[in-house]
Structures are given as C-alpha cells and as structure tokens.
Coordinates of C-alpha atoms and ligand atoms in Angstrom, one line a residue:
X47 CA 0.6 15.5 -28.4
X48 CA 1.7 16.1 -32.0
X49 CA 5.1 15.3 -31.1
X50 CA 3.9 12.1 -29.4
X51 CA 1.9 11.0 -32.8
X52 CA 4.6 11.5 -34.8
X53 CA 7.7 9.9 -33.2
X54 CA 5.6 7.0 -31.7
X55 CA 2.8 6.2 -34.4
X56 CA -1.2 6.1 -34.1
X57 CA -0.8 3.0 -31.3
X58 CA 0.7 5.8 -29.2
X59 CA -1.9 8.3 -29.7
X60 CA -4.4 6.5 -28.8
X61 CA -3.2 5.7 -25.3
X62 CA -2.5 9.0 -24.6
X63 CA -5.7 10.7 -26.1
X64 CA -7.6 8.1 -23.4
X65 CA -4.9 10.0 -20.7
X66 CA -5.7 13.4 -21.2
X67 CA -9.6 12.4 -21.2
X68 CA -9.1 10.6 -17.9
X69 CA -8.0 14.1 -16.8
X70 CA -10.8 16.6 -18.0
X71 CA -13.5 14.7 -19.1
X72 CA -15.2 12.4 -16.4
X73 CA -18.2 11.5 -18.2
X74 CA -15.6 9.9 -21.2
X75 CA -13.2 8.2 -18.5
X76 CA -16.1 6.7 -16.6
X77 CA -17.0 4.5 -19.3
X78 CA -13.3 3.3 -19.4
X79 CA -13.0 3.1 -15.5
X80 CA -13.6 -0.4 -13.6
X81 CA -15.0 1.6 -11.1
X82 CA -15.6 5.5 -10.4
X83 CA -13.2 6.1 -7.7
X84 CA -10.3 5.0 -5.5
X85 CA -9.6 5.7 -2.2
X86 CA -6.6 4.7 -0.9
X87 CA -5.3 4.0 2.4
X88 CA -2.2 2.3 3.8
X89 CA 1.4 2.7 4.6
X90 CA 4.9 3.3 2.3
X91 CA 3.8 0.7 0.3
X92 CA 1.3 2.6 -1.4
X93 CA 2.0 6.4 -0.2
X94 CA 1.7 8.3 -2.9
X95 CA 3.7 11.5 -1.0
X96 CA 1.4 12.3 1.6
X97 CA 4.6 12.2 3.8
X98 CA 6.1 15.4 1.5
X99 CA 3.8 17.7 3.5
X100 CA 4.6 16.4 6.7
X101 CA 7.7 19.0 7.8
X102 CA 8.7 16.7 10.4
X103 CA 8.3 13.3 9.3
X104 CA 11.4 11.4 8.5
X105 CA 9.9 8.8 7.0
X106 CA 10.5 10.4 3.6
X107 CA 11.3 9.1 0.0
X108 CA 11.4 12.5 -1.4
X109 CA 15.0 12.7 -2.2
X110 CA 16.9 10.7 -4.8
X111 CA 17.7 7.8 -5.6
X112 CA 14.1 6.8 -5.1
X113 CA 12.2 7.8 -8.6
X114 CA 15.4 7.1 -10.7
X115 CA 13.0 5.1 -12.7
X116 CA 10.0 7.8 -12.5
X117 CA 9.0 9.3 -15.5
X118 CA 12.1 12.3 -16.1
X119 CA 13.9 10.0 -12.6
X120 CA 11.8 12.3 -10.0
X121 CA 11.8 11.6 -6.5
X122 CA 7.8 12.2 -5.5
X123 CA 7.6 10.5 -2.6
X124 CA 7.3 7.3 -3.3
X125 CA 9.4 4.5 -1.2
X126 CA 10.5 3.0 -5.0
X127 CA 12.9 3.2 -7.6
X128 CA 9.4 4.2 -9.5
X129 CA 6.0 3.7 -9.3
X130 CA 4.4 1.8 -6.9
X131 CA 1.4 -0.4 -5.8
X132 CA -1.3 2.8 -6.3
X133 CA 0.0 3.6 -9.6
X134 CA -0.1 0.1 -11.1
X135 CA -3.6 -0.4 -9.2
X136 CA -5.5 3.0 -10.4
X137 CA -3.8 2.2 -14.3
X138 CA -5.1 -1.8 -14.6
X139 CA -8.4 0.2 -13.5
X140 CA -8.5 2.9 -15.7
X141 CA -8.1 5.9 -13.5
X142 CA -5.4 8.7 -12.5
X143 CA -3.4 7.6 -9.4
X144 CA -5.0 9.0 -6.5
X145 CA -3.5 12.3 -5.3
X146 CA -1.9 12.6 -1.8
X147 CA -4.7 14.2 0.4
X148 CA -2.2 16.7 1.8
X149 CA -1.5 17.8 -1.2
X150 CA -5.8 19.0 -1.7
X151 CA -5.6 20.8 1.0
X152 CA -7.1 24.2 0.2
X153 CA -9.0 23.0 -2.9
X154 CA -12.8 23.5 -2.8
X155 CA -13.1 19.7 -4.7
X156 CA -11.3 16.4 -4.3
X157 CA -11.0 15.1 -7.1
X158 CA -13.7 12.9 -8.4
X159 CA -11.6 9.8 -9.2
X160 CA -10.2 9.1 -5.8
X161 CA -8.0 10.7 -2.8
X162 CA -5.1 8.8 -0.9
X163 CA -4.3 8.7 2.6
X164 CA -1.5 6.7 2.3
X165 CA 1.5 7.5 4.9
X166 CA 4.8 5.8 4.9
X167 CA 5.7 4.6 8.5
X168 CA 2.2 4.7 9.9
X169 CA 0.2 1.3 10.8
X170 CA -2.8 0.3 12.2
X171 CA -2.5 1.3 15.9
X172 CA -1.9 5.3 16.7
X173 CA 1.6 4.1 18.0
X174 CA 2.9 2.9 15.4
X175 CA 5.1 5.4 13.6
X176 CA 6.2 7.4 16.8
X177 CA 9.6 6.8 16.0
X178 CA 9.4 8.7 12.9
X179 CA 7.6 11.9 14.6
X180 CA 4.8 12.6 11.9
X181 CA 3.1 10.3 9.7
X182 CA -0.9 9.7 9.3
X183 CA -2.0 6.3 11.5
X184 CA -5.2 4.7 9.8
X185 CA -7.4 5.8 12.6
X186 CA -6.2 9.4 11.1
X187 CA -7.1 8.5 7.9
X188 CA -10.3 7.5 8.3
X189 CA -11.1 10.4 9.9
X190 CA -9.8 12.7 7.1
X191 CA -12.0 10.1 4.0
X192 CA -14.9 11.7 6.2
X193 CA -14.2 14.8 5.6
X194 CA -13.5 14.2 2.0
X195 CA -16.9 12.4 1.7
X196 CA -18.6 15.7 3.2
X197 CA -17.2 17.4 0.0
X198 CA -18.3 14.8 -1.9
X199 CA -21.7 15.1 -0.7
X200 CA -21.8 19.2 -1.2
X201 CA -20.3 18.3 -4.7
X202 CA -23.1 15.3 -5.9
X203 CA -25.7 15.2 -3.2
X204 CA -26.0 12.6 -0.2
X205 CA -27.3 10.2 -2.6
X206 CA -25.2 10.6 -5.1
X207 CA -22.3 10.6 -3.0
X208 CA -23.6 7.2 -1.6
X209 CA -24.0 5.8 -5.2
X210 CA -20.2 6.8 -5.9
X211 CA -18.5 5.4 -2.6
X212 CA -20.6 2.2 -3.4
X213 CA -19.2 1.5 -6.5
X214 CA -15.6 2.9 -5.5
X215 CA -12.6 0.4 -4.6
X216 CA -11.2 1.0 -1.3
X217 CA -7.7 -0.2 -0.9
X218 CA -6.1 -0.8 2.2
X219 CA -2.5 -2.1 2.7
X220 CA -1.6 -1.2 6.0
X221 CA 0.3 -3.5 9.2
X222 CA 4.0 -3.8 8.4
X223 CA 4.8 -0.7 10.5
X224 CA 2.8 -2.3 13.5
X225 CA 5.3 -5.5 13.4
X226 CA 8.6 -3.2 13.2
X227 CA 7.9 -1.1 16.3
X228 CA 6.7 -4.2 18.2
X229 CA 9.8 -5.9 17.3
X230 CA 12.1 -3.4 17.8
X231 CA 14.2 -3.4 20.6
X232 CA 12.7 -1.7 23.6
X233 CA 9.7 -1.0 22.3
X234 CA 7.2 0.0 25.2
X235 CA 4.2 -2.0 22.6
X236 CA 6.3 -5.2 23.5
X237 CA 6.0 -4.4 27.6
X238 CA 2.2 -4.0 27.2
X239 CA 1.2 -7.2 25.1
X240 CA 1.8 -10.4 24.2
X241 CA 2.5 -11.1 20.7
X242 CA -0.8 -12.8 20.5
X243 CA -2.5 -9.5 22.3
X244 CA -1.1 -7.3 20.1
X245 CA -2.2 -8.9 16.8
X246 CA -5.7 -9.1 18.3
X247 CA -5.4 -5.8 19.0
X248 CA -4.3 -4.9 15.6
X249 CA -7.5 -6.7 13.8
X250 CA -9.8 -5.8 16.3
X251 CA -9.1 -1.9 15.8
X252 CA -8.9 -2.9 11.9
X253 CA -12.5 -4.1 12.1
X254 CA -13.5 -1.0 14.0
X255 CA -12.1 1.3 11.5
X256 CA -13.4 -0.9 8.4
X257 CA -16.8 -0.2 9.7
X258 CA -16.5 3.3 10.3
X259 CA -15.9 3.3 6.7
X260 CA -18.8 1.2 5.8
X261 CA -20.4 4.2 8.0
X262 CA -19.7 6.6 5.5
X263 CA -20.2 4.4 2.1
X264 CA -17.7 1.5 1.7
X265 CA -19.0 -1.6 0.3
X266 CA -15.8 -2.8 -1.9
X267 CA -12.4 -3.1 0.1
X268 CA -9.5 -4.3 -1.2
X269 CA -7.6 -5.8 2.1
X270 CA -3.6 -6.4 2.0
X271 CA -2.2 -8.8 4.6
X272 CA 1.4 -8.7 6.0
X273 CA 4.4 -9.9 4.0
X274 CA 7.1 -11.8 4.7
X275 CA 8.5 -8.8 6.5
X276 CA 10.8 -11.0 8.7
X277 CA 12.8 -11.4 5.0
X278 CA 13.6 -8.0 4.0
X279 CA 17.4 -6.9 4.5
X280 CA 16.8 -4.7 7.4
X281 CA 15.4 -8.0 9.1
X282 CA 17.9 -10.2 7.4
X283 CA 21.3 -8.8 7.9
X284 CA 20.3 -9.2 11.8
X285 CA 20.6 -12.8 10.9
X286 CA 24.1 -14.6 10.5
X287 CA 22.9 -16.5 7.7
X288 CA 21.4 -13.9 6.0
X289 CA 18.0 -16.1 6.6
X290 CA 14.7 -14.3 7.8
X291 CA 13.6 -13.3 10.7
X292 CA 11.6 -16.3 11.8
X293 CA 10.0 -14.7 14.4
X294 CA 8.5 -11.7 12.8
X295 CA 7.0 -14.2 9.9
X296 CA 5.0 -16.3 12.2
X297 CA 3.6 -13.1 13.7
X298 CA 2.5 -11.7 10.6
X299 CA 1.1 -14.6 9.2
X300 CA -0.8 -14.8 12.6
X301 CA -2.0 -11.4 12.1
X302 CA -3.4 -12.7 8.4
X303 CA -5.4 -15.6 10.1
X304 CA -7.3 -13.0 11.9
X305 CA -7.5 -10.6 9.6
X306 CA -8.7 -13.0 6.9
X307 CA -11.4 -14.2 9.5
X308 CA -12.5 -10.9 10.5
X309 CA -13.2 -9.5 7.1
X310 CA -15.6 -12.9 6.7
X311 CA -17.1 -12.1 9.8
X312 CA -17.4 -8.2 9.0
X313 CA -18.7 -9.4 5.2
X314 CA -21.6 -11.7 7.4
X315 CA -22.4 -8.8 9.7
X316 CA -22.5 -6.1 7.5
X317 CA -22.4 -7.5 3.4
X318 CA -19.5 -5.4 2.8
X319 CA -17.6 -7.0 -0.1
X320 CA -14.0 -7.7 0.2
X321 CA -10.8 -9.1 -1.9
X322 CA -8.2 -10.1 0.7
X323 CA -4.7 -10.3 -0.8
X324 CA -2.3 -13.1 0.3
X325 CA 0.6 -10.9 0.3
X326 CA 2.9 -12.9 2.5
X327 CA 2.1 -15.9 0.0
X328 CA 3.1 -14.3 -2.8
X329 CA 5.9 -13.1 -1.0
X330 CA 7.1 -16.9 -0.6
X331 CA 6.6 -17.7 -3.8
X332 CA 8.7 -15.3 -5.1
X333 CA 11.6 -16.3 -2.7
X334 CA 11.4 -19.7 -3.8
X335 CA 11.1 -19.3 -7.1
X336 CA 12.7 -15.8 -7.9
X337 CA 14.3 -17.3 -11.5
X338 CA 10.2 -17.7 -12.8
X339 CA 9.9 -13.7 -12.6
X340 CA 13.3 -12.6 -13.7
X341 CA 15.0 -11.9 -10.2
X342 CA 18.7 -13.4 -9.0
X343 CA 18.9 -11.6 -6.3
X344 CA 16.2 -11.7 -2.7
X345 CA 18.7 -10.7 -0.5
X346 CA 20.3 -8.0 -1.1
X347 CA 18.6 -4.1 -1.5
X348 CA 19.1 -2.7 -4.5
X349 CA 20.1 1.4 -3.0
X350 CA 21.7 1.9 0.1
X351 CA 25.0 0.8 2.1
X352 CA 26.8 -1.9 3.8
X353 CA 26.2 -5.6 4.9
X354 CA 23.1 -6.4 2.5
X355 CA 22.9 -2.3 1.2
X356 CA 20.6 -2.7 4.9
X357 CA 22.4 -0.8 7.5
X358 CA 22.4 2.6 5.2
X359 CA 18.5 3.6 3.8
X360 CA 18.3 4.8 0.3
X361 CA 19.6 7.9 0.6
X362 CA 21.4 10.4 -1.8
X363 CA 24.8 9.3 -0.3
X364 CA 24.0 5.2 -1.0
X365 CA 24.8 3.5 -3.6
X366 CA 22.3 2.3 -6.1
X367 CA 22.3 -1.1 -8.8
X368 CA 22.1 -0.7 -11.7
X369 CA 20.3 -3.7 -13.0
X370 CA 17.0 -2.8 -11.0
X371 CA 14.8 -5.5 -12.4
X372 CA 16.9 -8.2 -11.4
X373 CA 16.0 -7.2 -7.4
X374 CA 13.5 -7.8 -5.5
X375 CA 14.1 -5.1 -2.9
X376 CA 14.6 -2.0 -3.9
X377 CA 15.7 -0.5 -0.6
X378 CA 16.1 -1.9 3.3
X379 CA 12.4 -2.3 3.5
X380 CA 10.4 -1.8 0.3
X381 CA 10.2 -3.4 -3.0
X382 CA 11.3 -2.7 -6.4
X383 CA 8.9 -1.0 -9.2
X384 CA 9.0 -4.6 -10.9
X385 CA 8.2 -6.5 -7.6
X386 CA 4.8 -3.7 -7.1
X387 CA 4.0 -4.5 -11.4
X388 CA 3.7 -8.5 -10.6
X389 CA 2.0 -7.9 -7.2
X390 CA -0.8 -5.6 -8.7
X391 CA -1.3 -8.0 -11.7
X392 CA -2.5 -10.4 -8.6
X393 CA -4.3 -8.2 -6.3
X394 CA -6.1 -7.1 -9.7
X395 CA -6.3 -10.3 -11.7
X396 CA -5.1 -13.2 -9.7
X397 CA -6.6 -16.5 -9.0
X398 CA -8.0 -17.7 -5.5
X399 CA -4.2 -19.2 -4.7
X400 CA -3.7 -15.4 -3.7
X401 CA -6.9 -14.0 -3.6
X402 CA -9.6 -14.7 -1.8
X403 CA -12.3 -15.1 -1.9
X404 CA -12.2 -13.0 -4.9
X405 CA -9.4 -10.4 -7.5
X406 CA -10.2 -6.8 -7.4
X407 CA -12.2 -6.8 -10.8
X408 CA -14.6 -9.5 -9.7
X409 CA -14.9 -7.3 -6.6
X410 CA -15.8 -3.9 -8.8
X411 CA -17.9 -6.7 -10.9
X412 CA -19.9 -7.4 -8.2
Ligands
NAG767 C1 -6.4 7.1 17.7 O1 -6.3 8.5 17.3 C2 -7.5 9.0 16.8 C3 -7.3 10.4 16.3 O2 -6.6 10.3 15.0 C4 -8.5 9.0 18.0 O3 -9.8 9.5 17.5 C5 -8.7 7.6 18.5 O4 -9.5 7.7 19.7 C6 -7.3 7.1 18.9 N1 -7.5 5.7 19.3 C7 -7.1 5.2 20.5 C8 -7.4 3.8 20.7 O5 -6.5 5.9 21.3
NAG768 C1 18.2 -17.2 10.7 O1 18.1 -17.8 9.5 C2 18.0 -19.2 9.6 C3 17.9 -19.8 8.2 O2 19.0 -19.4 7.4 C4 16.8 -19.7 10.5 O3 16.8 -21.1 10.6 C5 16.9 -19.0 11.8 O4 15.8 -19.3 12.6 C6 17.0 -17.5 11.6 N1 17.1 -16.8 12.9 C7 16.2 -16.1 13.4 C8 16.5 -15.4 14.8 O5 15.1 -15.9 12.9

C-alpha cells in the first residue's frame, strides 16, 4: 500500500484503501455497495472459473492467451483476454467479483457479498453442454444458490437471510449455449422440436427456474437476452460472405420476445422486479456502427487460427492481436474485455433503448 501511495499519489490511495475495506470490513463496504450481494448465474459470458474445478470439462479458458490483459496476464478462467461481464458488473456496484462456487467448496461461509454459478458451455436446458462433458446447466445452479442460501440462513438468520437476498442483484445471462447445440449438425435437440418448440421450451423452463429463485428470496433479477450469436466467427466463417448466420439470429431474437414477455408476466404474477437487457440490440448497434466505440474490425477473432482466427479456439498454440481494443471478438465465440466494459456501462446505466423496463441501479433503487 505504501508503495502504491507513493508511486501513484493520494488519488490512488484512496481507491485502493475503499478495496481492501470491501474485503474485511462489510459494515464499511455496505455503505459503498449499490446493493449487498450478487449472485451470479449464467454461461462463459460471465463464468468467473467455475469450469477450473470441473476435471473433465473442456469448455475451459484456463490456459493462455485468455487473461493476457488480466492483472499480471493470468489465465483464471475467464473466456476473455481479461475481465469480463461479472467483474465490470460487481465494480460499477461497489462489490468484489463474485467467487466461483466451486471454488467455496469446503468453506463453512460463502461469502457475504455474493457467489457465482456461472459455467461456460452450459444453457438453460440440462442438454445443453453435453458436448463438452461437464459444465453446471442453470437447473444445477439453482439448486446449488439453495444450498448457499441455507448457509446464509445459519450465518444471519431466516430473516435476515430474506432481508439480504431481497436487496441482492441476481444476474442471469444464460441461452447462447442452447442455440449452438440446436444448431449444430446432428444434434438430437433438432429431431425433437421445432425451432419454435424449443424456444418455448427454453423460456418456459427459464420461468420455472426464476421462480424457484423467487422461492428462496429473489426479488431483483437482472435478465440477459441472446446476442447476435448467428454473427460471431465460428457462425460467420460458415458463411461465404463472411455474413451472419441468418438463421440462428431470428431464433434468438424469437427467444427474446418470449423471454421479455415472460419476465412481465412472472413480474404480474409474482412482483418480482426485473431489468431485462437487449443484448442482441446492442449487439447490432455495435456492428453497424463499430467506428462510434473504437472498433475496425467485427469480423474477425482477435486469438485463434485460420479463416476468420474461427476454425482454431484460443488456445496456447493460436495466434493472438495485438491491438485488442480495436476487436470486437476476442476469440471464436466471446467478446473482448472492451466489448464486456461498454456492455456493462448499459446493463448498469443504460437508457430504456436497451433496457427495459428499467438499468440495474434503478432496479437496486427500487
Ligand atoms: C434437470 O436437472 C436437474 C438436476 O440438476 C433435475 O432436478 C431436473 O429435474 C432436470 N430437468 C429435467 C427437465 O429433466
Ligand atoms: C450469409 O450472409 C449473407 C450476407 O452477407 C446473408 O444474406 C445470407 O443469408 C447468409 N447466409 C446464411 C445461411 O445465413
């Protein structure tokens, strides 16, 4: 800390005296923090190295080049060249980033400010992910956030637990990984349902599990739709043009429709409060307009091999750009650290064109 002072100056100090607080004195932090907690759930998106403790998953980021731009350039997990959408979501609220729950195992406590059960690969239905043998489906999730609220109850009472999950943001971002295995050739999903069947059966287990968290406490939920997925390299190089994948877009914007009017419905039934995130319109935007937020290139991933860096993932063998903030995708599938920054600064702060019906701090205002 003295060595921070005095190379960096009082501004400096400042900051990183409210850090160490965050970490060892909750009754400080709290009155920093937007909210007490938050719980995290989701896919590689937001996985915060959940996936690390899962010896057979390979849907891994643990290796480099991914954290090249992580504090010391550590790979933790994290599908990014460095942080992602937890991290820029638990700083604009004042809190730690939310520790992998595989990584509590053991420990008497979670901690106090917020678990995640983020798994890259997983999705919404229990088959999603198959195809890369171990990762956490949200249906598993749940069910391990009830088993964290019994600690929590040991730790501050029932009620007391209630009056913490009530005021916690619960962030889900979760659905991607449902569109890929549907779409992938000779996927059994795609024998089963239609298109249209499958996306109702995506939201209707999504409201089934966003009640079983209500259940146990929930009353603010952050919800992510789907992106234009059909327009990340791994879709695009399939495409002669290099255009998107038209097909997988008008799913996933489907999907939003009935996501969107399930969380209205689920906000009538129950009055749980939500902020729904336009992901996939933001994800336009940026693709028409990529000059606006400092990006020249939508097309190509930043780390990996061949026609688009798409048909070799981010591995230690790829090769990597070096002008990072210039990309939009950071690998095959995911987005750059900068990309995560300007999509957080939405989802926190944004205005009703991608937000609705309300930001994130209006929802932990409520
Ligand atoms: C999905 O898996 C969970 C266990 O994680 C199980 O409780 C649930 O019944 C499964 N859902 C379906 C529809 O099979
Ligand atoms: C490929 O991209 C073009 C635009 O460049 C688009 O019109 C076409 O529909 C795309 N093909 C598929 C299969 O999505």
């Amino acid at each position: 800390m003295a060595v921070a002072t005095s190379v960096n100056g009082g501004g400096t100090m400042t900051a990183f005296l409210v850090c160490i607080l965050m970490f060892t004195g909750f009754s400080v932090c709290k009155a920093q923090a937007a909210a007490p907690a938050v719980y995290m759930f989701g896919d590689s998106l937001v996985d915060v190295g959940n996936n690390n403790y899962l010896p057979l998953s390979i849907a891994k980021a643990d290796f480099p080049h991914n954290g090249v731009d992580f504090p010391a350039g550590k790979p933790t997990g994290r599908f990014s060249n460095g942080m992602n959408a937890a991290d820029f979501l638990a700083k604009k609220m004042g809190l730690p980033t939310s520790p992998p729950y595989l990584s509590l195992i053991g420990s008497a406590k979670p901690p106090i400010t917020g678990v995640s059960f983020a798994s890259g690969g997983c999705g919404i239905l229990n088959s999603t992910g198959d195809q890369f043998i171990q990762c956490i489906s949200l249906s598993q999730q749940v069910e391990y956030f009830s088993l964290v609220n019994d600690q929590l109850v040991k730790q501050l009472g029932p009620s007391g637990a209630q009056v913490h999950l009530s005021k916690s943001l619960f962030a889900i971002v979760i659905g991607s990984n449902d569109f890929f295995t549907y779409f992938t050739t000779g996927s059994t999903v795609s024998i089963k349902y239609t298109p249209q069947q499958y996306v109702d059966l995506m939201v209707s287990t999504f409201k089934r599990l966003l009640k079983m968290l209500y259940n146990i406490g929930a009353r603010k939920v952050m919800v992510s739709g789907v992106g234009a997925i059909g327009c990340c390299p791994v879709q695009r190089k399939e495409n002669k043009t290099s255009g998107c994948n038209v097909g997988l877009n008008y799913w996933s914007s489907k999907y939003n429709d009935g996501l969107k009017a399930m969380l209205q419905d689920t906000k009538s039934e129950l009055g749980m409060n939500y902020a729904y995130f336009d992901i996939y319109g933001a994800m336009v935007n940026l693709f028409q307009e990529p000059q606006t937020y400092g990006f020249t290139e939508i097309k190509v991933a930043c780390c990996g091999l061949g026609n688009l860096n798409a048909d070799v993932p981010c591995i230690p063998l790829s090769s990597y750009c070096s002008n990072r903030r210039s990309h939009v995708f950071w690998d095959l599938y995911h987005p750059t650290e900068t990309v995560y920054s300007l999509f957080s600064d939405i989802l926190y702060s944004g205005s009703q064109q991608y937000m609705f019906p309300m930001n994130v701090e209006q929802l932990l205002a409520v």
